[in-house]
PDB file of C-alpha atoms in Angstrom:
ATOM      1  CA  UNK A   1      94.624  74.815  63.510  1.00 51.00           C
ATOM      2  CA  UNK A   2      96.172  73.424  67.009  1.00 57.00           C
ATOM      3  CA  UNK A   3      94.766  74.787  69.571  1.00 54.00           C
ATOM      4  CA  UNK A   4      97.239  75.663  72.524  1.00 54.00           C
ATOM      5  CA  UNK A   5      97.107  73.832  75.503  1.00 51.00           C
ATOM      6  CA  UNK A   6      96.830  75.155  78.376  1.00 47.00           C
ATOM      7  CA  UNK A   7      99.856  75.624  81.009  1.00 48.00           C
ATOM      8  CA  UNK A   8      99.739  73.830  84.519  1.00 50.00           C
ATOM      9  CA  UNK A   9     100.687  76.657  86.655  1.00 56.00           C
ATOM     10  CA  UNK A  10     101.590  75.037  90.604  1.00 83.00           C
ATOM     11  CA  UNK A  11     101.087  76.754  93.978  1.00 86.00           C
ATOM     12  CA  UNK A  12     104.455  78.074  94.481  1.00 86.00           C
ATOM     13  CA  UNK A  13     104.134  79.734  90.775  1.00 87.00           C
ATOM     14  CA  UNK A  14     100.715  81.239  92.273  1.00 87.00           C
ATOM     15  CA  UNK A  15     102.290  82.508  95.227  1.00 87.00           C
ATOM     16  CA  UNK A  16     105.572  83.905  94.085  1.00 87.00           C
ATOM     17  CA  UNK A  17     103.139  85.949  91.438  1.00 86.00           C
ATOM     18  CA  UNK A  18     100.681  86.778  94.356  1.00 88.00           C
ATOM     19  CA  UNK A  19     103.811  87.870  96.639  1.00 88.00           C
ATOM     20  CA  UNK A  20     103.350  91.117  93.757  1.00 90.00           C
ATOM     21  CA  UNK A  21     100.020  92.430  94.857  1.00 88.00           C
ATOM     22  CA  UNK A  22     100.254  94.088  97.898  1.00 90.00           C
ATOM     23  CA  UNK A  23      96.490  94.949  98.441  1.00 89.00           C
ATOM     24  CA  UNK A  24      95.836  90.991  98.138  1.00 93.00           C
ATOM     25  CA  UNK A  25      96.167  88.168 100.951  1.00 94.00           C
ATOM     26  CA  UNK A  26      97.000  84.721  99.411  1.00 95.00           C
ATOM     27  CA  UNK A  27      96.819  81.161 101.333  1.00 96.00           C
ATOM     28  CA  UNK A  28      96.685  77.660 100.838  1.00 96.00           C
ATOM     29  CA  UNK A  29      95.788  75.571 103.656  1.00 97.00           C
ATOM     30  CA  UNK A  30      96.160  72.016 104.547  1.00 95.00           C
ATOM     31  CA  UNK A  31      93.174  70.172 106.400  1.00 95.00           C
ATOM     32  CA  UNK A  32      93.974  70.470 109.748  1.00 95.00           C
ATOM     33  CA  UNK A  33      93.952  74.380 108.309  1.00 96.00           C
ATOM     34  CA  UNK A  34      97.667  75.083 109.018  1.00 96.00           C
ATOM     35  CA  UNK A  35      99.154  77.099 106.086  1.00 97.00           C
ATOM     36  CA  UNK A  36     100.840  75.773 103.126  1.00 95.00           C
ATOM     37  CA  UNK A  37     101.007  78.584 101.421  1.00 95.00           C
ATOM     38  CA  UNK A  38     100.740  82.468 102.258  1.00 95.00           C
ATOM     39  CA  UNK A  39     102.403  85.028  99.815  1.00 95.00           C
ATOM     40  CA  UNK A  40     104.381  88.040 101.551  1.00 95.00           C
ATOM     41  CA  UNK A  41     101.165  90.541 102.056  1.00 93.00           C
ATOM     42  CA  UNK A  42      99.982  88.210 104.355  1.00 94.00           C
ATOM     43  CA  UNK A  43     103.152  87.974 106.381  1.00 95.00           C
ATOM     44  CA  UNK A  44     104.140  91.110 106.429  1.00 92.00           C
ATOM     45  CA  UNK A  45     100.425  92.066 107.649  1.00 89.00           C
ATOM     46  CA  UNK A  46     101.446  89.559 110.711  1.00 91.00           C
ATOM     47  CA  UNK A  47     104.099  91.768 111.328  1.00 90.00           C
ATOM     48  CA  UNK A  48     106.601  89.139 110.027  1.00 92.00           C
ATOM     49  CA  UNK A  49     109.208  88.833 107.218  1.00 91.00           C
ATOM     50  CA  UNK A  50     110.155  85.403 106.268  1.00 94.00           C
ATOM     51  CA  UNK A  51     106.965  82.627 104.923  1.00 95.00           C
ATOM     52  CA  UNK A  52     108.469  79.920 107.103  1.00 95.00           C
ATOM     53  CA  UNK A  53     106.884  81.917 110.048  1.00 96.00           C
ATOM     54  CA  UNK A  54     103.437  81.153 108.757  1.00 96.00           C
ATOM     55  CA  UNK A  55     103.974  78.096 106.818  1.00 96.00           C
ATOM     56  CA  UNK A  56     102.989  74.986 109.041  1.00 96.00           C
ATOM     57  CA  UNK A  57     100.934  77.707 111.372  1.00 97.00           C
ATOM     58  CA  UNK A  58      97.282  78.030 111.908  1.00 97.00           C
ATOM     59  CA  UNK A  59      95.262  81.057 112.017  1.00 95.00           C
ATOM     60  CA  UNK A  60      95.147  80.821 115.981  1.00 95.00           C
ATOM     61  CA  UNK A  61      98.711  80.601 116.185  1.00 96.00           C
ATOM     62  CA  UNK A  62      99.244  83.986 114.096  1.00 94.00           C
ATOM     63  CA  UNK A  63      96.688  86.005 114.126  1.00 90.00           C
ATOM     64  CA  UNK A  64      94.951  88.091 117.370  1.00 83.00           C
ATOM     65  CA  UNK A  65      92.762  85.671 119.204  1.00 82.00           C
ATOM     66  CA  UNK A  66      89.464  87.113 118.365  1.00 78.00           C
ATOM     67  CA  UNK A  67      90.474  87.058 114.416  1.00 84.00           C
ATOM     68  CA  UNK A  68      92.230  83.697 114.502  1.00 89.00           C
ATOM     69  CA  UNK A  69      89.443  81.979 116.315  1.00 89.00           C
ATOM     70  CA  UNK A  70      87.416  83.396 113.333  1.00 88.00           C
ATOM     71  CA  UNK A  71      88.888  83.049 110.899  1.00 92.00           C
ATOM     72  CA  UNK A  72      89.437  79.034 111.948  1.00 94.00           C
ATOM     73  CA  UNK A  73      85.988  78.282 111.994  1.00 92.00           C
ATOM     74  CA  UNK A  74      85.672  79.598 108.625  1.00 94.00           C
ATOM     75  CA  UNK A  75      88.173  77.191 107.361  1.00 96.00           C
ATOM     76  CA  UNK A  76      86.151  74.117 108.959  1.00 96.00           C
ATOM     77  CA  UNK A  77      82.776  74.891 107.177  1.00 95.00           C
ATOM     78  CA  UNK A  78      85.637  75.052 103.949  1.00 97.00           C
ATOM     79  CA  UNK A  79      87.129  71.665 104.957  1.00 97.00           C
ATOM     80  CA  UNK A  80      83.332  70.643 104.868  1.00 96.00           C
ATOM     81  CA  UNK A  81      83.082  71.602 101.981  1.00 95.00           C
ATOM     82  CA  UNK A  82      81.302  74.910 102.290  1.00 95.00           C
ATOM     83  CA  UNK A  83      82.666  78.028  99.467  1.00 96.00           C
ATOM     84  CA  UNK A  84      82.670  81.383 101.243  1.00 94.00           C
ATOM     85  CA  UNK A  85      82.452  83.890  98.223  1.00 93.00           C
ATOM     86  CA  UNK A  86      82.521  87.844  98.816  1.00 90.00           C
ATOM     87  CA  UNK A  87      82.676  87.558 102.393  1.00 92.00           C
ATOM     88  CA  UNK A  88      82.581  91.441 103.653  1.00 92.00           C
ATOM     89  CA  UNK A  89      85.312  91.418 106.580  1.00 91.00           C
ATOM     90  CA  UNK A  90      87.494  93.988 108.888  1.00 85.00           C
ATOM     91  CA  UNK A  91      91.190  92.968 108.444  1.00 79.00           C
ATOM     92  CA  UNK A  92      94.613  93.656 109.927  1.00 64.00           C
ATOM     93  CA  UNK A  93      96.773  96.097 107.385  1.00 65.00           C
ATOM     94  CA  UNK A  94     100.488  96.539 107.727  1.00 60.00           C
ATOM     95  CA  UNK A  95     100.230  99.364 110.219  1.00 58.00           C
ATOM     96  CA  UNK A  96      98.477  96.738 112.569  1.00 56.00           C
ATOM     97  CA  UNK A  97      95.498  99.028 111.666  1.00 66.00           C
ATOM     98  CA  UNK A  98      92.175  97.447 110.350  1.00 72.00           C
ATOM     99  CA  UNK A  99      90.440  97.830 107.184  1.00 85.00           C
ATOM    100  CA  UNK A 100      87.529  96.449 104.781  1.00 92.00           C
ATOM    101  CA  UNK A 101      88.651  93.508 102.701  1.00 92.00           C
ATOM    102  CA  UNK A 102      86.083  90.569 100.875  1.00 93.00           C
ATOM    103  CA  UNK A 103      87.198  87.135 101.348  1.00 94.00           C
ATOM    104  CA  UNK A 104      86.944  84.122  99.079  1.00 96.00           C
ATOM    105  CA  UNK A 105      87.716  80.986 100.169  1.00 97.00           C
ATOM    106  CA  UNK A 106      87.211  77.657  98.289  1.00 96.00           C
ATOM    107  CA  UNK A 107      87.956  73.863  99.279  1.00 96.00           C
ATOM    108  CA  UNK A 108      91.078  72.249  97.481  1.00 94.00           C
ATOM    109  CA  UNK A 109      89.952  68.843  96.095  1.00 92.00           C
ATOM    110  CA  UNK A 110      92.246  65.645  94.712  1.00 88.00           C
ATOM    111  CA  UNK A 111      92.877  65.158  91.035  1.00 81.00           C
ATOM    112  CA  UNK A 112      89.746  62.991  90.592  1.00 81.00           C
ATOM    113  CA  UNK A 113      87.659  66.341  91.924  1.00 72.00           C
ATOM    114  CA  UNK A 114      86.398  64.440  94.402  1.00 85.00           C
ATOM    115  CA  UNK A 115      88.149  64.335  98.069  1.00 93.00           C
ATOM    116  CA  UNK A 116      88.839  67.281  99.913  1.00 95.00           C
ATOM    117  CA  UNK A 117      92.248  67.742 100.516  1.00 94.00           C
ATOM    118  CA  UNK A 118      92.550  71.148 101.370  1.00 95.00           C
ATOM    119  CA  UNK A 119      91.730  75.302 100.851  1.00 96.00           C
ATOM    120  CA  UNK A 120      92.494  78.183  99.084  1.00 96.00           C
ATOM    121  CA  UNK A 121      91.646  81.424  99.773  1.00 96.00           C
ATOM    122  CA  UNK A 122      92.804  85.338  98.773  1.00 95.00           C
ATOM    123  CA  UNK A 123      91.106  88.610 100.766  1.00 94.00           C
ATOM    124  CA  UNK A 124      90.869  91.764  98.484  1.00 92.00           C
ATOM    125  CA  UNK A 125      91.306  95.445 100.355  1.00 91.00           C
ATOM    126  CA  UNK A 126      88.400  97.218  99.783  1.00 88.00           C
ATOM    127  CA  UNK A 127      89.116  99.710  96.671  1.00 82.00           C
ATOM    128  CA  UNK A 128      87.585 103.443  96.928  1.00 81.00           C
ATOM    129  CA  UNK A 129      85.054 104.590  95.191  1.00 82.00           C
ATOM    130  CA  UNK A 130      85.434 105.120  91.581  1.00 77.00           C
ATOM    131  CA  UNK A 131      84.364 108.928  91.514  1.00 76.00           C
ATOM    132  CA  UNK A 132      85.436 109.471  87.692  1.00 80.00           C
ATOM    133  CA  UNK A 133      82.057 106.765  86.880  1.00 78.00           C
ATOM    134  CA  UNK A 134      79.943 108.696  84.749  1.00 81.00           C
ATOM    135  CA  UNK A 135      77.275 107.034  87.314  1.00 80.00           C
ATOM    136  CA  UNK A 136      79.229 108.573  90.109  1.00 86.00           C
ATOM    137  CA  UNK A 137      76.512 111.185  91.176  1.00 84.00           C
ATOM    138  CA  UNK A 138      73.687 109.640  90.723  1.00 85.00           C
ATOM    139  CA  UNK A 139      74.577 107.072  93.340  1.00 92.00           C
ATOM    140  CA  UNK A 140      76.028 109.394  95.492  1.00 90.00           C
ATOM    141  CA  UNK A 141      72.362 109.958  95.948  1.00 90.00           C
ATOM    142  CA  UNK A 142      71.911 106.733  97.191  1.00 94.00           C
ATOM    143  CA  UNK A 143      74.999 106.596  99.610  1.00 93.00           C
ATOM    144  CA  UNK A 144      73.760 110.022 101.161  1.00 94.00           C
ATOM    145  CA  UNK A 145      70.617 108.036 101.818  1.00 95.00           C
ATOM    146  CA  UNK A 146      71.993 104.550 103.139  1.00 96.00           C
ATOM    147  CA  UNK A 147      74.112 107.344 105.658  1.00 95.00           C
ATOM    148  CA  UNK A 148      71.243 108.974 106.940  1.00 96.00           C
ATOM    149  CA  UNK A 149      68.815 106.150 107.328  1.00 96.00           C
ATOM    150  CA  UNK A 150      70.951 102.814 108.251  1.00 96.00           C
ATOM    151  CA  UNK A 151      69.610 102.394 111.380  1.00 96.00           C
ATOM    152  CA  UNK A 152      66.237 102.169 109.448  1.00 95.00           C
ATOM    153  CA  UNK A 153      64.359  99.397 107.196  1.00 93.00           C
ATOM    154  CA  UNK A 154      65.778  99.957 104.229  1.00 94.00           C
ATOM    155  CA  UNK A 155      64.778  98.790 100.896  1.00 95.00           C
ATOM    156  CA  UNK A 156      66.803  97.924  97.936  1.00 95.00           C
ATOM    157  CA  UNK A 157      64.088  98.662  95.710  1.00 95.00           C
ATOM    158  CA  UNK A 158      63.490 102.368  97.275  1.00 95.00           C
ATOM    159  CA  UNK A 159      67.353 102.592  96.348  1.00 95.00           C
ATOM    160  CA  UNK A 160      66.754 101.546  92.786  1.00 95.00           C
ATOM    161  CA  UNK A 161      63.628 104.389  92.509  1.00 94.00           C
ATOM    162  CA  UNK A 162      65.960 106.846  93.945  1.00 93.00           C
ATOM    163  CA  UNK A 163      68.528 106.425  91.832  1.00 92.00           C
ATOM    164  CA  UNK A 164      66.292 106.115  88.624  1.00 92.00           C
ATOM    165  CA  UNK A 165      66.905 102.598  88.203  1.00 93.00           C
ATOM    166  CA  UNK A 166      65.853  99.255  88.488  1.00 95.00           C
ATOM    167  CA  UNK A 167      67.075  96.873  91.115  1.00 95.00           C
ATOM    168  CA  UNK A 168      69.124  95.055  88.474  1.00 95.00           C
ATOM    169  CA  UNK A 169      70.672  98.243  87.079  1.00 94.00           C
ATOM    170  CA  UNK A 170      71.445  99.816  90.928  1.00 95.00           C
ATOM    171  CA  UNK A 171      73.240  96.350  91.529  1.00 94.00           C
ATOM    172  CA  UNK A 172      75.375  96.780  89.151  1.00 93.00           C
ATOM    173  CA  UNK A 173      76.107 100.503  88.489  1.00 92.00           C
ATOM    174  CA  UNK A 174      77.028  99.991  92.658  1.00 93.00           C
ATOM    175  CA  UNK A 175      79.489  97.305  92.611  1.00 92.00           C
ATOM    176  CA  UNK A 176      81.298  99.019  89.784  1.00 89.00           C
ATOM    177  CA  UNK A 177      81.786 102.435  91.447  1.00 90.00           C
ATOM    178  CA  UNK A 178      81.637 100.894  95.164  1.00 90.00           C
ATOM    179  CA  UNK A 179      82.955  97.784  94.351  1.00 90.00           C
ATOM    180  CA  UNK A 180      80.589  96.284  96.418  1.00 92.00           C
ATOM    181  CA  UNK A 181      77.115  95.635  96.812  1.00 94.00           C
ATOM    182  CA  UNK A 182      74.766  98.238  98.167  1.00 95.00           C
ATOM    183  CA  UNK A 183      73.174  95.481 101.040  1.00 95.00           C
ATOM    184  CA  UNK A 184      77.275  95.122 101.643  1.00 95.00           C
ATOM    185  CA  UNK A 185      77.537  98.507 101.762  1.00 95.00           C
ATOM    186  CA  UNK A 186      74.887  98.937 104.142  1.00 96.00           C
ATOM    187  CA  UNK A 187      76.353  96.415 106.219  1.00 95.00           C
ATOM    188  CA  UNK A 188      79.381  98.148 106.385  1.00 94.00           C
ATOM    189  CA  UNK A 189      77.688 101.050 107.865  1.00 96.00           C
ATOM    190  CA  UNK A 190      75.827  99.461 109.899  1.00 96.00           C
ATOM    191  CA  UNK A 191      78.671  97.456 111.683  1.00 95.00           C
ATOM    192  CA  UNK A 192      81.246 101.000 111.688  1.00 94.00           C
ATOM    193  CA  UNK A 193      78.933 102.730 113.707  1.00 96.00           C
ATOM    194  CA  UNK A 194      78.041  99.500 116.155  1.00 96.00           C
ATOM    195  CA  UNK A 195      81.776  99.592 116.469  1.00 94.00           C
ATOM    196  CA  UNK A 196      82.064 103.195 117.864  1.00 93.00           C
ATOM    197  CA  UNK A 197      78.608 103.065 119.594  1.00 96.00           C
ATOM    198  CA  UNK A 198      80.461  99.861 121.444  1.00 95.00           C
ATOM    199  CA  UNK A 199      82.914 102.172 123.185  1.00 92.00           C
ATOM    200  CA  UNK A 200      80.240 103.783 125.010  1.00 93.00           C
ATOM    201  CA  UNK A 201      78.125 102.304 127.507  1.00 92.00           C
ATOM    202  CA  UNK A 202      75.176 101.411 125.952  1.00 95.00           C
ATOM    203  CA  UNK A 203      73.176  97.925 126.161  1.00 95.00           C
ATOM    204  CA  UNK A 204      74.447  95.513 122.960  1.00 96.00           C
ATOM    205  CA  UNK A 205      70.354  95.320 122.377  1.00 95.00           C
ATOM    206  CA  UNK A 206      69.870  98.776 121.919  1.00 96.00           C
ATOM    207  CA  UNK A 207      73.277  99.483 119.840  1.00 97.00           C
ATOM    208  CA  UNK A 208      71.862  96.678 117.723  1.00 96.00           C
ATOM    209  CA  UNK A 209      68.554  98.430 117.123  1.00 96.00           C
ATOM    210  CA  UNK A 210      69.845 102.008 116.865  1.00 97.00           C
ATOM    211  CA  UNK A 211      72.091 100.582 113.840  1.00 97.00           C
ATOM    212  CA  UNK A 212      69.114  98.807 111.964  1.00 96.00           C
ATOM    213  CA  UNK A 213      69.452  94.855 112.816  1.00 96.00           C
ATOM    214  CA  UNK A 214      66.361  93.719 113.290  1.00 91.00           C
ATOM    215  CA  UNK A 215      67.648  92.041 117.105  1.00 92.00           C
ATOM    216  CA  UNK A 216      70.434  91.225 119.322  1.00 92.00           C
ATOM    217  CA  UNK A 217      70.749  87.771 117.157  1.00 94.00           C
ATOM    218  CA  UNK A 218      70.908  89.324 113.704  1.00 94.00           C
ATOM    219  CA  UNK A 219      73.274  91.693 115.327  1.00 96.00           C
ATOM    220  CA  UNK A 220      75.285  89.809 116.541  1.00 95.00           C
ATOM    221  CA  UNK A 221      75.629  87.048 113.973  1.00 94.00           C
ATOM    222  CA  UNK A 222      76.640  89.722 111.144  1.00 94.00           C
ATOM    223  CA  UNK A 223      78.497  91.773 113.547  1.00 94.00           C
ATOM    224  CA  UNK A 224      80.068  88.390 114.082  1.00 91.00           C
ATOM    225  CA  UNK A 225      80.877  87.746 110.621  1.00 90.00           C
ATOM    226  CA  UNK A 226      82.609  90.724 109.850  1.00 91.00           C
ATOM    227  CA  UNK A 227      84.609  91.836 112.674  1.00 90.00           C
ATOM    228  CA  UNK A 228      85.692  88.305 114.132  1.00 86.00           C
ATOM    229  CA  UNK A 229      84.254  88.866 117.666  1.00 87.00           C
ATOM    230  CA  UNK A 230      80.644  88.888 119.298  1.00 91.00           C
ATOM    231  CA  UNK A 231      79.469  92.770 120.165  1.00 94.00           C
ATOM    232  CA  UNK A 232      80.105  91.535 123.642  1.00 93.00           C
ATOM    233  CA  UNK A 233      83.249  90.373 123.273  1.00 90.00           C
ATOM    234  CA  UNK A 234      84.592  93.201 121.220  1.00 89.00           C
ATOM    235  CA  UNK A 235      83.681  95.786 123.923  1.00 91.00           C
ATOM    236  CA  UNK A 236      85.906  93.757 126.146  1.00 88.00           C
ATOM    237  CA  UNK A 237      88.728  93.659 123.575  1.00 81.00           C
ATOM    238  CA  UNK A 238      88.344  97.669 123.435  1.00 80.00           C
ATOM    239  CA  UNK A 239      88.157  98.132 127.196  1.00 81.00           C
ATOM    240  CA  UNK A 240      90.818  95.939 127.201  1.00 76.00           C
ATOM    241  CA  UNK A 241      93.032  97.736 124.943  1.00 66.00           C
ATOM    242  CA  UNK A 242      92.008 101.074 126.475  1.00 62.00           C
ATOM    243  CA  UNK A 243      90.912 102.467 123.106  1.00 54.00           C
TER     244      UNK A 243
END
């Protein structure tokens, strides 16, 4: 029997199919990180409507400082050859609004799989939860608890016993009504409320605390991470913007 080969699909075939999904961001990047490649979510989430006015661009000179100076340094521990897989991140929708989105981004090697030439990357919206899961209640259990107690210790395993479940089966169950993890749900607690409680006018250090990092590093590494901006620096950006 012949087997079928496989067909050699290029990136202008990926992006012209990607340019269909409007709930996914698709790039290619070159290694100075300037964009290659960027299918029309992405540019119509810049508030733009033709590719060439990303294409030859880096992420500082499109996005908002505080997100392109982010999201740049993510490319250079790509370029260096470091995968960023499920990254949990607050992203610019077409309103100009922010959401939840996970980020993958992998580096683009020669033919010989060896050289770095490049990255790719796409960013997912976050879905909602799947209520019709037959699991569906049972974690809603769990969620009620992760709302109540995030600025707490919290233990994965104490999720798992309070769901009836082991650690392996709570994983799991989770991500497919979530669609994410329950630490990455956590996190995404944690940082919301940080967010608001930034507004007011209490010390970084105690926001941190309040919303369960374990100190004003932790907090503001992973607050960091997410939202593209030191705590410090996004209370300046919301002063700023009078919000």
């Amino acid at each position: 029997m012949i087997q079928p080969r496989p067909t050699q699909v290029d990136a202008d075939q990926l992006q012209c199919l990607l340019d269909m999904l409007p709930a996914t961001v698709f790039f290619i990047k070159d290694l100075h990180g300037r964009y290659t490649h960027a299918n029309m979510t992405l540019v119509r989430r810049l508030g733009l409507s033709r590719r060439e006015d990303v294409v030859g661009r880096t992420p500082i000179e499109v996005f908002p400082q505080r997100l392109g100076d982010a999201y740049a340094s993510q490319d250079r521990r790509v370029l260096a050859g470091h995968a960023i897989a499920s990254q949990l991140e607050v992203h610019l929708f077409p309103n100009r609004g922010s959401g939840w989105c996970l980020t993958h981004k992998t580096p683009l090697r020669d033919e010989q799989g060896g050289e770095i030439v490049g990255l790719m990357g796409v960013s997912h919206d976050l879905q909602q939860p799947d209520g019709r899961h037959p699991g569906f209640a049972r974690l809603r259990r769990v969620l009620d608890h992760m709302e109540a107690h995030y600025g707490e210790p919290v233990r994965m395993q104490a999720l798992a016993d309070l769901a009836g479940l082991s650690l392996s089966q709570l994983e799991r169950q989770f991500h497919r009504v979530f669609h994410l993890t329950p630490q990455q749900w956590l996190t995404r607690l944690r940082i919301e409320a940080a967010m608001a409680l930034l507004r007011g006018r209490d010390s970084i250090a105690s926001i941190g605390l309040s919303c369960g990092f374990s100190d004003q590093s932790a907090f503001s590494r992973q607050f960091k991470a997410s939202v593209g901006a030191t705590p410090r620096d996004y209370r300046r950006l919301v002063a700023a913007a009078g919000v």
